[in-house]
Coordinates of C-alpha atoms and ligand atoms in Angstrom, one line a residue:
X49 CA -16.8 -0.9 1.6
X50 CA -16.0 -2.7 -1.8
X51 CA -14.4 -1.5 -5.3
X52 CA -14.4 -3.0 -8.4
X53 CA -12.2 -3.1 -10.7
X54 CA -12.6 -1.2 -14.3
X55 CA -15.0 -3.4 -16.8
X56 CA -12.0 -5.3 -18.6
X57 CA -12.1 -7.0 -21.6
X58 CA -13.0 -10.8 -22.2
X59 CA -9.2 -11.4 -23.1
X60 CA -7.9 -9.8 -20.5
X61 CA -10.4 -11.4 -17.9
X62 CA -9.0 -14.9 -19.5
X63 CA -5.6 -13.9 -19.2
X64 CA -5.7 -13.2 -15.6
X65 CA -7.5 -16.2 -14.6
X66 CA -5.0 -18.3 -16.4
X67 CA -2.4 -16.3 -14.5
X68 CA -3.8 -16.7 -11.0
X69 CA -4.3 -20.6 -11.6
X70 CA -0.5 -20.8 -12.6
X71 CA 0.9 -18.7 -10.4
X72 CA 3.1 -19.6 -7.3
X73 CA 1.4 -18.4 -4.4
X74 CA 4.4 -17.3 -2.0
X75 CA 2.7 -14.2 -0.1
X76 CA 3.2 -14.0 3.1
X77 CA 5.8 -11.9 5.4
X78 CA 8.4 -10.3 3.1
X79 CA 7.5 -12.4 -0.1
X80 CA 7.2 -11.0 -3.7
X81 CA 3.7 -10.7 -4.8
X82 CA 2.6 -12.5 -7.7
X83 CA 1.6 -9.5 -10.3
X84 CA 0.7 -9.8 -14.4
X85 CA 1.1 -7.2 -16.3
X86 CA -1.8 -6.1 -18.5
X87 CA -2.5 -2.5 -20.6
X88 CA -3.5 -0.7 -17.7
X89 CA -0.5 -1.8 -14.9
X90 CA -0.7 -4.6 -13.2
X91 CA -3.2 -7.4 -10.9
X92 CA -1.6 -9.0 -7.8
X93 CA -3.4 -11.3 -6.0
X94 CA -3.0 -10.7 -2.4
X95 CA -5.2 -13.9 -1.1
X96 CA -2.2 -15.5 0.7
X97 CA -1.4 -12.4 2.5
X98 CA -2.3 -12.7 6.5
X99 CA -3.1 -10.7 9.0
X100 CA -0.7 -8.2 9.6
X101 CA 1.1 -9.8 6.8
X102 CA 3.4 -8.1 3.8
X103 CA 3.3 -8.5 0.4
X104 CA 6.4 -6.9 -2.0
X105 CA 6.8 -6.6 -5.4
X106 CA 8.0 -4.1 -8.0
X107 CA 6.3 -2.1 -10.8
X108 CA 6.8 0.9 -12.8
X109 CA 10.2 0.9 -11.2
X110 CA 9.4 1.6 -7.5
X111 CA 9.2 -0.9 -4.5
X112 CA 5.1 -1.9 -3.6
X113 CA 4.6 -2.5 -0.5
X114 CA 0.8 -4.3 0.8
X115 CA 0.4 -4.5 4.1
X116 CA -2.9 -6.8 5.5
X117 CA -3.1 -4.3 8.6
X118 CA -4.7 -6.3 11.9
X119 CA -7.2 -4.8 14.2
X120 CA -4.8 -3.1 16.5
X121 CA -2.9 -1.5 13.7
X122 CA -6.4 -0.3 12.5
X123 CA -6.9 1.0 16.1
X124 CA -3.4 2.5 16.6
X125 CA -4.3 5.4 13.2
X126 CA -6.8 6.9 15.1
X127 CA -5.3 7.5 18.3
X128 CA -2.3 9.6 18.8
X129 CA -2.4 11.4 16.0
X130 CA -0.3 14.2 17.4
X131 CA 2.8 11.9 17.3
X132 CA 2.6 12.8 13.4
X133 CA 4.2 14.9 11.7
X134 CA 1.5 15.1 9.0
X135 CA -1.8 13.5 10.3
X136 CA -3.6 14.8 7.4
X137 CA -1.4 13.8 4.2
X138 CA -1.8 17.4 3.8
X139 CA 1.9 17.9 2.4
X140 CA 1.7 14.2 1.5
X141 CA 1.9 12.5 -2.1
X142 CA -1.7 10.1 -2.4
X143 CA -4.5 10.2 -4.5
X144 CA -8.0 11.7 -3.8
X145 CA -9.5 8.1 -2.3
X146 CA -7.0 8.0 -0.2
X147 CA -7.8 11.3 1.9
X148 CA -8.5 9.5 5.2
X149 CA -6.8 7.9 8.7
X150 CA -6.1 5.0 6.1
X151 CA -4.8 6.1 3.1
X152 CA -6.2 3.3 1.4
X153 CA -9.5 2.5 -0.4
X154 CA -10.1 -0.5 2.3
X155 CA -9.2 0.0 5.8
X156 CA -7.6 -3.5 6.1
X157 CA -5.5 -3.0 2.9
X158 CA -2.4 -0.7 2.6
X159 CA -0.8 -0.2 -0.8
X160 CA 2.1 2.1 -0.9
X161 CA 4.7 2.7 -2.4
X162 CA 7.8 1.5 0.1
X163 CA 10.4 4.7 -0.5
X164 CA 11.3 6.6 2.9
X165 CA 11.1 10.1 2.1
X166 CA 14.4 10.9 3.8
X167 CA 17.0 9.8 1.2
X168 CA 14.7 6.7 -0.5
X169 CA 15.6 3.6 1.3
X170 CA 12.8 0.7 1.5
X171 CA 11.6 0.5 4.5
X172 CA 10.1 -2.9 6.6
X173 CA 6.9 -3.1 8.2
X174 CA 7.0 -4.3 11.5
X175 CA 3.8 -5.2 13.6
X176 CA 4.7 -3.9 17.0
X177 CA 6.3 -0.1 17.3
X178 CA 6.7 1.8 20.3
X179 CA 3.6 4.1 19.0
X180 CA 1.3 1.1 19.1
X181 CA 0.0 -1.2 16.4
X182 CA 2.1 -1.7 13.0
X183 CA 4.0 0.7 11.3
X184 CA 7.4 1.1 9.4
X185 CA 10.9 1.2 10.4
X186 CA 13.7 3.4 8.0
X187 CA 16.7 1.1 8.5
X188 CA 19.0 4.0 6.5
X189 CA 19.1 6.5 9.5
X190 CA 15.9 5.3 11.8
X191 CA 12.6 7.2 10.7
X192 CA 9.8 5.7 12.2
X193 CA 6.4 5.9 10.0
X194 CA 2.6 4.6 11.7
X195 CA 0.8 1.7 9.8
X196 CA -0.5 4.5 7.2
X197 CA 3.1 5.4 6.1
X198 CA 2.3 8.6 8.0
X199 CA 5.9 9.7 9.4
X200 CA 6.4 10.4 13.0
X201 CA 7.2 13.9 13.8
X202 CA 11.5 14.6 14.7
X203 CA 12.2 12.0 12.7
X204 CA 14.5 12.4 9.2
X205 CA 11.9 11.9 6.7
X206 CA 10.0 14.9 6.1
X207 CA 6.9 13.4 4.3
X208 CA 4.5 10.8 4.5
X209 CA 5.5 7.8 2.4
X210 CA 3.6 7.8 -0.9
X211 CA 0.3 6.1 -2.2
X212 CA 0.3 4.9 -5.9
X213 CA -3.2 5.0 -7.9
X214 CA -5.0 1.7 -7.6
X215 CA -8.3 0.0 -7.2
X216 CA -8.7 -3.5 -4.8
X217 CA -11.1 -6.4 -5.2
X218 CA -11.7 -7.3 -2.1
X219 CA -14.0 -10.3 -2.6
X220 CA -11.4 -11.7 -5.3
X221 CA -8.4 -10.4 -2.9
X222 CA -6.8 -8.6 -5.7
X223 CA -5.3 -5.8 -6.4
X224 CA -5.0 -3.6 -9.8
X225 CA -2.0 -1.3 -9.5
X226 CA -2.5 2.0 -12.1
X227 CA 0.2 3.9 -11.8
X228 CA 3.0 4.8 -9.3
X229 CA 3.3 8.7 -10.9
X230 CA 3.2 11.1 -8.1
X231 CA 1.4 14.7 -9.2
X232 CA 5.3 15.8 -8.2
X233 CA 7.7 14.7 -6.7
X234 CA 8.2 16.2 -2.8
X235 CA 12.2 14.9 -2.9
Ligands
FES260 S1 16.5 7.1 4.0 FE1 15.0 6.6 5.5 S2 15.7 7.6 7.2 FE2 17.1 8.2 5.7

């Protein structure tokens, strides 16, 4: 599965080359993403993120996290899916292309924003939890979300953490963030 990004204009396709061929490549686990800012939000490149890697950076405000999620992380959404409190994203904040075990566009790519939904601490991904695969650990009072940002159920976050509107090139690794504005805020 591949998206593109919107047509953009000769400028801005100049702009952002320049930008990717200056830019400090530091990705990796816990490392700020390279971003530039353009009309429509913002292009990260996310080619030096690994497997099972993280990528961080801010924009309009709020904490980004992208994860590169590994095979067993991939595996792990599927299964046990009545250890969540909110399988389904039903009372969850994420766009329309995100309406699936992934809440992503790509499988292999997470883009979220990184706000528990407890009391809005950042979380941290980390690759092994007890459920199995990746997932993401609240260290403000311990609530424990899978490798979708789907929260585990007794935990004290109520809601899945959010995903922002974006599209991904994944043949250029890049990602084009749109906007963080949930359709309302759940806390
Ligand atoms: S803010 Fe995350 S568990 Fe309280």
């Amino acid at each position: 599965m591949k998206e593109r990004f919107a047509k953009e204009t000769d400028q801005e396709c100049r702009a952002r080359r320049l930008f990717l061929k200056q830019a400090t490549l530091m990705l990796g686990a816990g490392l700020a993403a390279p971003a530039m800012a353009n009309a429509r939000g913002e292009v990260v490149d996310i080619s030096h993120i690994p497997v099972d890697g993280v990528g961080t950076l801010t924009f309009q405000g709020q904490p980004i996290v992208i994860v590169h999620r590994g095979k067993e992380s991939l595996a792990s959404l599927e299964q046990d899916q009545g250890q969540l409190a909110d399988p389904s994203s039903l009372h969850s904040q994420q766009p329309k292309f995100a309406d699936n075990p992934w809440r992503s566009r790509v499988p292999e790519w997470l883009v979220m924003v990184n706000i528990c939904t407890h009391a809005g601490c950042s979380t941290r991904f980390e690759t092994q939890m007890e459920q199995g695969g990746g997932g993401f650990f609240c260290p403000c009072h311990g609530s424990r979300y899978d490798a979708a940002g789907r929260v585990l159920k007794d935990q004290p976050a109520p809601w899945n953490m959010e995903i922002p509107n974006y599209e991904i090139d994944v043949e250029r690794k890049q990602v084009h963030l749109i906007s963080t504005q949930p359709v309302k805020r759940l806390y």
